Amino acid sequence: MVLGRLRWLAGALIALAGLAGPAGAADYVIRFSHVVAPNTPKGKAAERFRELAERYTNGRVQVEVYPNSTLYKDREELEALQLGAAQMLAPSLAKFGPLGIKEFEAFDLPFIFPSRAALRRVTEGPVGRGLLEKLKEKGIVGLAYWDNGFKIMSANVPLRLPEDFRGLRMRIQSSRVIEAQMRALGAVPQATAFSEATQALRAGVVDGTENPPSNMYTQGMHEVQKHATLSDHGYLGYAVIVNKKFWDGLPSDVRKALERAMAEATAYANAIAQEENDAALDAIRAAGTTDLHSLTPEERAAWIRALKPVYDEMAPRIGRDLVEAIVREAGKAD
Ligand code: LMR
């Protein structure tokens, strides 16, 4: 009896505290952590998801978006997701290796996607779906692929030919494929958390890096890089992932509403990614701190030649069948 009353009192106090707090009327809170700026394709899509999720669930779900590594850095956020401290993330496909899912690194293979349409065929087809499915064994549900774009390469020296990379320390994401790519160019790869990349460039801990223009500009990397080559040598995109226990524990109507919000946020992300990167490139150009180089067909052929061995070197890690399936799908006419 007394215990029952105490329980009731505790429940009432929690409810009151809840009403006063930001999570007010919400039954569920999704902490969505990411590492990039709010004004990037991922940052904007996360915000769009927040708005739609709250609207479609009539406020039963509250989404808290934490951009720019304010909650967790790269590696921490994956741990937090598995522990349930964060519910949703959108790490780049290059960052799933440390989780034990190496196959996503296939997306990092140099020059593997000739166009966004080719990429889309892979992410939206059986290969893309199969990869998301693999996350389940890690207690994670893969909800969608979000686009960013093709990468440019930067340093304080012009990077026209593979020999220009010799000995340069290049900041990379934690992907073995990107590591092999940098070594094939004669550079020294250095995996660094995204939150520390600009500072590492500024301090001269690393000499150069790669990223799509949207990340380069919003992190201010262009301010500390005198040259950038518009090489489009690799792709950077994301998988939106959620803690499986949390997801499976949601009532089905709430989950359905969130799936609808995610589908619309995904369409939005993929629609704005190209224009966001074009605008960022214009902004880098306008800033005047970085000389931008385009590759001649001969220079591009030299990059492709130098990077070809990465496929054979990495096939055992990623799976030769998977690499071949992606190459086949990507190679079809747009
Ligand atoms: C990077 O670390 O360079 C990117 O993965 C950052 C991001 O999430 O776009």
Tab-separated table of C-alpha atoms and ligand atoms in Angstrom:
chain	number	residue	atom	x	y	z
A	1	MET	CA	0.000	0.000	0.000
A	2	VAL	CA	2.652	2.483	1.147
A	3	LEU	CA	4.869	1.244	-1.647
A	4	GLY	CA	2.056	1.790	-4.138
A	5	ARG	CA	1.608	5.369	-2.959
A	6	LEU	CA	5.318	6.034	-3.155
A	7	ARG	CA	5.367	4.680	-6.678
A	8	TRP	CA	2.452	6.881	-7.605
A	9	LEU	CA	4.178	9.906	-6.071
A	10	ALA	CA	7.396	9.122	-7.919
A	11	GLY	CA	5.448	8.694	-11.155
A	12	ALA	CA	3.675	12.004	-10.668
A	13	LEU	CA	6.940	13.790	-9.938
A	14	ILE	CA	8.560	12.327	-13.047
A	15	ALA	CA	5.539	13.333	-15.112
A	16	LEU	CA	5.693	16.873	-13.712
A	17	ALA	CA	9.414	17.115	-14.348
A	18	GLY	CA	8.757	15.830	-17.845
A	19	LEU	CA	6.117	18.499	-18.460
A	20	ALA	CA	8.496	21.206	-17.372
A	21	GLY	CA	11.420	19.834	-19.381
A	22	PRO	CA	12.059	20.044	-23.096
A	23	ALA	CA	10.924	16.471	-23.684
A	24	GLY	CA	7.505	17.676	-22.356
A	25	ALA	CA	4.784	15.775	-24.129
A	26	ALA	CA	7.024	13.419	-26.060
A	27	ASP	CA	6.850	9.697	-25.388
A	28	TYR	CA	10.139	9.025	-27.163
A	29	VAL	CA	13.294	11.047	-27.640
A	30	ILE	CA	15.674	10.400	-30.525
A	31	ARG	CA	19.154	11.775	-29.982
A	32	PHE	CA	20.534	12.186	-33.501
A	33	SER	CA	24.254	12.843	-33.382
A	34	HIS	CA	26.403	13.816	-36.357
A	35	VAL	CA	29.774	15.376	-37.024
A	36	VAL	CA	29.210	17.947	-39.790
A	37	ALA	CA	27.933	21.529	-39.829
A	38	PRO	CA	24.165	22.210	-39.850
A	39	ASN	CA	24.429	23.899	-43.270
A	40	THR	CA	25.548	20.803	-45.182
A	41	PRO	CA	23.465	18.154	-46.982
A	42	LYS	CA	23.536	15.876	-43.921
A	43	GLY	CA	22.977	18.727	-41.464
A	44	LYS	CA	19.966	20.005	-43.384
A	45	ALA	CA	18.486	16.554	-43.910
A	46	ALA	CA	18.790	15.764	-40.197
A	47	GLU	CA	16.863	18.960	-39.426
A	48	ARG	CA	14.242	18.064	-42.036
A	49	PHE	CA	13.868	14.621	-40.466
A	50	ARG	CA	13.430	16.246	-37.044
A	51	GLU	CA	10.623	18.504	-38.282
A	52	LEU	CA	8.814	15.745	-40.148
A	53	ALA	CA	9.211	13.131	-37.423
A	54	GLU	CA	7.761	15.465	-34.816
A	55	ARG	CA	4.925	16.485	-37.133
A	56	TYR	CA	3.966	12.979	-38.299
A	57	THR	CA	3.977	11.593	-34.764
A	58	ASN	CA	2.019	14.596	-33.433
A	59	GLY	CA	4.835	15.317	-31.033
A	60	ARG	CA	4.973	11.821	-29.554
A	61	VAL	CA	8.557	11.686	-30.764
A	62	GLN	CA	11.011	14.447	-30.071
A	63	VAL	CA	14.199	14.521	-32.142
A	64	GLU	CA	17.257	16.256	-30.752
A	65	VAL	CA	19.837	16.886	-33.450
A	66	TYR	CA	23.427	17.381	-32.267
A	67	PRO	CA	25.586	18.589	-35.189
A	68	ASN	CA	29.336	19.247	-35.446
A	69	SER	CA	30.421	16.491	-33.009
A	70	THR	CA	28.839	18.468	-30.127
A	71	LEU	CA	27.621	15.239	-28.546
A	72	TYR	CA	30.009	12.583	-29.870
A	73	LYS	CA	32.955	12.386	-32.255
A	74	ASP	CA	33.227	9.804	-35.061
A	75	ARG	CA	34.178	6.688	-33.140
A	76	GLU	CA	32.328	7.629	-29.964
A	77	GLU	CA	29.032	8.044	-31.756
A	78	LEU	CA	29.050	4.470	-33.035
A	79	GLU	CA	29.704	3.206	-29.515
A	80	ALA	CA	26.975	5.475	-28.132
A	81	LEU	CA	24.515	4.109	-30.676
A	82	GLN	CA	25.242	0.537	-29.730
A	83	LEU	CA	24.931	1.379	-26.030
A	84	GLY	CA	21.659	3.209	-26.641
A	85	ALA	CA	23.023	6.597	-25.482
A	86	ALA	CA	22.300	7.934	-28.982
A	87	GLN	CA	19.435	6.538	-31.038
A	88	MET	CA	20.254	7.763	-34.532
A	89	LEU	CA	23.365	8.632	-36.568
A	90	ALA	CA	24.364	9.098	-40.184
A	91	PRO	CA	28.060	8.169	-40.359
A	92	SER	CA	29.833	8.230	-43.667
A	93	LEU	CA	30.042	4.848	-45.384
A	94	ALA	CA	33.799	5.015	-44.820
A	95	LYS	CA	33.362	4.672	-41.072
A	96	PHE	CA	31.717	1.257	-40.661
A	97	GLY	CA	34.969	-0.751	-40.717
A	98	PRO	CA	35.713	-0.291	-36.997
A	99	LEU	CA	32.221	-1.689	-36.342
A	100	GLY	CA	33.248	-4.873	-38.132
A	101	ILE	CA	31.270	-4.210	-41.334
A	102	LYS	CA	34.033	-3.708	-43.870
A	103	GLU	CA	31.841	-4.057	-46.950
A	104	PHE	CA	30.711	-0.429	-46.874
A	105	GLU	CA	34.290	0.558	-47.708
A	106	ALA	CA	33.531	-0.532	-51.279
A	107	PHE	CA	31.965	2.912	-51.657
A	108	ASP	CA	35.424	4.417	-51.084
A	109	LEU	CA	37.031	2.671	-54.060
A	110	PRO	CA	38.565	5.312	-56.328
A	111	PHE	CA	36.552	6.261	-59.406
A	112	ILE	CA	33.988	3.497	-58.781
A	113	PHE	CA	30.910	5.644	-59.510
A	114	PRO	CA	30.927	7.489	-62.831
A	115	SER	CA	27.857	9.501	-61.808
A	116	ARG	CA	25.281	10.025	-59.083
A	117	ALA	CA	22.825	7.958	-61.112
A	118	ALA	CA	25.275	5.030	-60.997
A	119	LEU	CA	25.631	5.443	-57.270
A	120	ARG	CA	21.865	5.529	-56.832
A	121	ARG	CA	21.450	2.264	-58.760
A	122	VAL	CA	23.744	0.640	-56.215
A	123	THR	CA	22.283	2.155	-53.038
A	124	GLU	CA	18.681	1.621	-54.099
A	125	GLY	CA	19.213	-1.834	-55.581
A	126	PRO	CA	19.798	-5.242	-53.980
A	127	VAL	CA	23.439	-4.467	-53.162
A	128	GLY	CA	22.568	-1.377	-51.134
A	129	ARG	CA	19.695	-3.101	-49.362
A	130	GLY	CA	21.848	-6.143	-48.603
A	131	LEU	CA	24.490	-3.985	-46.975
A	132	LEU	CA	21.967	-2.256	-44.716
A	133	GLU	CA	20.644	-5.684	-43.777
A	134	LYS	CA	24.111	-6.697	-42.541
A	135	LEU	CA	23.954	-4.034	-39.834
A	136	LYS	CA	21.320	-6.023	-37.946
A	137	GLU	CA	23.939	-8.432	-36.622
A	138	LYS	CA	25.492	-5.419	-34.852
A	139	GLY	CA	22.228	-4.362	-33.202
A	140	ILE	CA	21.678	-1.625	-35.765
A	141	VAL	CA	18.925	-0.973	-38.318
A	142	GLY	CA	19.978	0.765	-41.537
A	143	LEU	CA	17.185	3.103	-42.632
A	144	ALA	CA	18.483	4.972	-45.681
A	145	TYR	CA	21.392	6.244	-47.720
A	146	TRP	CA	21.973	9.974	-47.779
A	147	ASP	CA	24.089	11.611	-50.411
A	148	ASN	CA	26.898	14.055	-49.998
A	149	GLY	CA	29.071	14.102	-53.078
A	150	PHE	CA	32.300	13.508	-54.906
A	151	LYS	CA	35.531	14.474	-53.202
A	152	ILE	CA	38.143	17.049	-54.042
A	153	MET	CA	41.754	16.689	-52.929
A	154	SER	CA	43.560	19.552	-51.190
A	155	ALA	CA	47.031	20.494	-49.942
A	156	ASN	CA	49.360	23.484	-49.852
A	157	VAL	CA	50.955	22.368	-53.131
A	158	PRO	CA	49.176	21.760	-56.455
A	159	LEU	CA	48.087	18.119	-56.880
A	160	ARG	CA	47.997	17.463	-60.590
A	161	LEU	CA	49.751	14.121	-60.905
A	162	PRO	CA	50.205	11.172	-58.552
A	163	GLU	CA	53.868	12.130	-57.997
A	164	ASP	CA	52.709	15.420	-56.434
A	165	PHE	CA	51.411	13.417	-53.460
A	166	ARG	CA	54.743	11.844	-52.628
A	167	GLY	CA	55.433	12.075	-48.901
A	168	LEU	CA	52.434	14.281	-48.117
A	169	ARG	CA	50.613	13.452	-44.880
A	170	MET	CA	46.958	13.256	-45.823
A	171	ARG	CA	44.111	13.298	-43.297
A	172	ILE	CA	41.661	10.489	-44.015
A	173	GLN	CA	38.556	8.917	-42.531
A	174	SER	CA	39.012	5.542	-40.824
A	175	SER	CA	38.691	3.485	-44.022
A	176	ARG	CA	41.298	0.960	-45.134
A	177	VAL	CA	40.335	1.599	-48.744
A	178	ILE	CA	41.062	5.310	-48.427
A	179	GLU	CA	44.265	4.417	-46.641
A	180	ALA	CA	45.276	2.212	-49.592
A	181	GLN	CA	44.264	4.957	-52.007
A	182	MET	CA	46.585	7.474	-50.328
A	183	ARG	CA	49.447	4.979	-50.209
A	184	ALA	CA	48.964	4.177	-53.897
A	185	LEU	CA	49.455	7.883	-54.561
A	186	GLY	CA	52.661	7.871	-52.521
A	187	ALA	CA	51.161	9.826	-49.630
A	188	VAL	CA	51.151	8.988	-45.922
A	189	PRO	CA	47.549	8.543	-44.727
A	190	GLN	CA	46.614	9.685	-41.268
A	191	ALA	CA	43.157	8.773	-39.907
A	192	THR	CA	41.833	11.679	-37.857
A	193	ALA	CA	38.405	12.408	-36.383
A	194	PHE	CA	36.493	14.842	-38.544
A	195	SER	CA	36.181	17.266	-35.618
A	196	GLU	CA	39.974	17.568	-35.491
A	197	ALA	CA	40.742	17.661	-39.207
A	198	THR	CA	40.798	21.418	-39.764
A	199	GLN	CA	42.941	22.020	-36.706
A	200	ALA	CA	45.342	19.279	-37.835
A	201	LEU	CA	45.654	21.019	-41.209
A	202	ARG	CA	46.111	24.420	-39.590
A	203	ALA	CA	48.786	23.150	-37.215
A	204	GLY	CA	50.597	21.336	-40.015
A	205	VAL	CA	50.104	17.943	-38.344
A	206	VAL	CA	48.828	16.884	-41.764
A	207	ASP	CA	49.516	18.478	-45.143
A	208	GLY	CA	46.320	17.798	-47.040
A	209	THR	CA	42.996	16.039	-47.158
A	210	GLU	CA	39.958	15.072	-49.249
A	211	ASN	CA	36.253	15.816	-48.830
A	212	PRO	CA	33.346	17.092	-50.875
A	213	PRO	CA	33.294	20.915	-51.091
A	214	SER	CA	30.362	21.177	-48.629
A	215	ASN	CA	32.475	19.754	-45.798
A	216	MET	CA	35.615	21.561	-46.857
A	217	TYR	CA	33.912	24.934	-46.875
A	218	THR	CA	31.762	24.607	-43.744
A	219	GLN	CA	34.751	23.400	-41.682
A	220	GLY	CA	36.953	26.203	-42.983
A	221	MET	CA	39.474	23.757	-44.445
A	222	HIS	CA	39.856	25.935	-47.516
A	223	GLU	CA	41.289	28.694	-45.306
A	224	VAL	CA	44.268	26.481	-44.524
A	225	GLN	CA	44.707	24.775	-47.920
A	226	LYS	CA	46.280	26.749	-50.764
A	227	HIS	CA	45.371	24.275	-53.510
A	228	ALA	CA	42.512	21.931	-54.309
A	229	THR	CA	42.014	19.612	-57.267
A	230	LEU	CA	38.503	18.975	-58.544
A	231	SER	CA	39.273	15.317	-59.058
A	232	ASP	CA	35.940	13.683	-58.134
A	233	HIS	CA	38.101	10.634	-57.439
A	234	GLY	CA	35.862	9.211	-54.732
A	235	TYR	CA	32.422	9.382	-53.262
A	236	LEU	CA	31.260	10.359	-49.772
A	237	GLY	CA	27.791	9.445	-48.574
A	238	TYR	CA	26.037	8.224	-45.464
A	239	ALA	CA	23.932	5.445	-44.022
A	240	VAL	CA	21.286	6.632	-41.580
A	241	ILE	CA	21.224	4.125	-38.767
A	242	VAL	CA	19.220	3.571	-35.622
A	243	ASN	CA	19.622	1.459	-32.492
A	244	LYS	CA	17.701	-1.754	-33.229
A	245	LYS	CA	16.367	-2.304	-29.731
A	246	PHE	CA	14.988	1.225	-29.640
A	247	TRP	CA	13.508	0.920	-33.142
A	248	ASP	CA	11.918	-2.472	-32.559
A	249	GLY	CA	10.497	-1.245	-29.249
A	250	LEU	CA	8.488	1.573	-30.855
A	251	PRO	CA	4.739	1.055	-31.366
A	252	SER	CA	4.168	0.220	-35.014
A	253	ASP	CA	2.189	3.408	-35.760
A	254	VAL	CA	5.046	5.536	-34.415
A	255	ARG	CA	7.600	3.532	-36.399
A	256	LYS	CA	5.507	3.933	-39.560
A	257	ALA	CA	5.321	7.692	-39.058
A	258	LEU	CA	9.094	7.811	-38.596
A	259	GLU	CA	9.625	5.716	-41.726
A	260	ARG	CA	7.536	8.208	-43.658
A	261	ALA	CA	9.562	11.107	-42.232
A	262	MET	CA	12.780	9.295	-43.122
A	263	ALA	CA	11.664	8.599	-46.697
A	264	GLU	CA	10.887	12.283	-47.222
A	265	ALA	CA	14.079	13.490	-45.517
A	266	THR	CA	16.029	11.092	-47.721
A	267	ALA	CA	14.453	12.417	-50.914
A	268	TYR	CA	15.279	15.923	-49.688
A	269	ALA	CA	18.909	15.021	-48.821
A	270	ASN	CA	19.475	13.451	-52.191
A	271	ALA	CA	17.829	16.352	-54.019
A	272	ILE	CA	19.943	19.071	-52.367
A	273	ALA	CA	23.347	17.352	-52.161
A	274	GLN	CA	24.573	18.385	-55.601
A	275	GLU	CA	23.464	22.010	-55.330
A	276	GLU	CA	24.865	22.324	-51.797
A	277	ASN	CA	28.237	21.143	-53.059
A	278	ASP	CA	28.102	23.417	-56.099
A	279	ALA	CA	27.333	26.374	-53.829
A	280	ALA	CA	30.151	25.428	-51.446
A	281	LEU	CA	32.587	25.219	-54.342
A	282	ASP	CA	31.505	28.685	-55.489
A	283	ALA	CA	32.030	29.947	-51.949
A	284	ILE	CA	35.532	28.433	-51.815
A	285	ARG	CA	36.297	30.074	-55.137
A	286	ALA	CA	34.955	33.409	-53.893
A	287	ALA	CA	36.992	33.197	-50.672
A	288	GLY	CA	40.126	33.364	-52.829
A	289	THR	CA	42.249	31.371	-50.376
A	290	THR	CA	42.542	28.242	-52.501
A	291	ASP	CA	43.621	27.780	-56.129
A	292	LEU	CA	41.256	25.294	-57.761
A	293	HIS	CA	42.610	22.930	-60.417
A	294	SER	CA	40.739	20.757	-62.877
A	295	LEU	CA	42.405	17.615	-64.180
A	296	THR	CA	43.248	17.357	-67.868
A	297	PRO	CA	42.189	14.034	-69.448
A	298	GLU	CA	45.852	12.907	-69.315
A	299	GLU	CA	46.216	13.805	-65.654
A	300	ARG	CA	42.973	12.031	-64.826
A	301	ALA	CA	44.176	8.938	-66.692
A	302	ALA	CA	47.368	9.015	-64.592
A	303	TRP	CA	45.314	9.119	-61.363
A	304	ILE	CA	43.172	6.211	-62.559
A	305	ARG	CA	46.281	4.181	-63.471
A	306	ALA	CA	47.930	4.855	-60.127
A	307	LEU	CA	44.787	3.941	-58.187
A	308	LYS	CA	43.773	0.813	-60.056
A	309	PRO	CA	45.838	-1.547	-57.830
A	310	VAL	CA	43.702	-0.497	-54.858
A	311	TYR	CA	40.880	-2.691	-56.210
A	312	ASP	CA	42.935	-5.888	-56.104
A	313	GLU	CA	44.555	-4.979	-52.852
A	314	MET	CA	41.229	-4.358	-51.118
A	315	ALA	CA	39.072	-7.042	-52.759
A	316	PRO	CA	39.903	-9.680	-50.119
A	317	ARG	CA	38.843	-7.274	-47.376
A	318	ILE	CA	35.621	-6.071	-48.969
A	319	GLY	CA	34.734	-9.237	-50.896
A	320	ARG	CA	35.529	-9.652	-54.574
A	321	ASP	CA	31.935	-10.557	-55.441
A	322	LEU	CA	30.659	-7.376	-53.861
A	323	VAL	CA	33.210	-5.208	-55.674
A	324	GLU	CA	32.286	-6.876	-58.965
A	325	ALA	CA	28.566	-6.475	-58.324
A	326	ILE	CA	29.008	-2.760	-57.656
A	327	VAL	CA	31.235	-2.245	-60.682
A	328	ARG	CA	28.681	-4.071	-62.851
A	329	GLU	CA	25.741	-2.036	-61.561
A	330	ALA	CA	27.620	1.271	-61.655
A	331	GLY	CA	28.831	0.576	-65.189
A	332	LYS	CA	25.327	0.283	-66.693
A	333	ALA	CA	24.145	3.143	-68.884
A	334	ASP	CA	22.539	6.013	-66.883
B	1	LMR	C1	34.825	12.950	-42.778
B	1	LMR	O1	35.194	12.474	-41.692
B	1	LMR	O2	35.601	13.507	-43.554
B	1	LMR	C2	33.372	12.840	-43.170
B	1	LMR	O3	32.960	11.539	-42.917
B	1	LMR	C3	32.511	13.769	-42.399
B	1	LMR	C4	31.068	13.563	-42.753
B	1	LMR	O4	30.345	12.984	-41.951
B	1	LMR	O5	30.677	14.014	-43.831
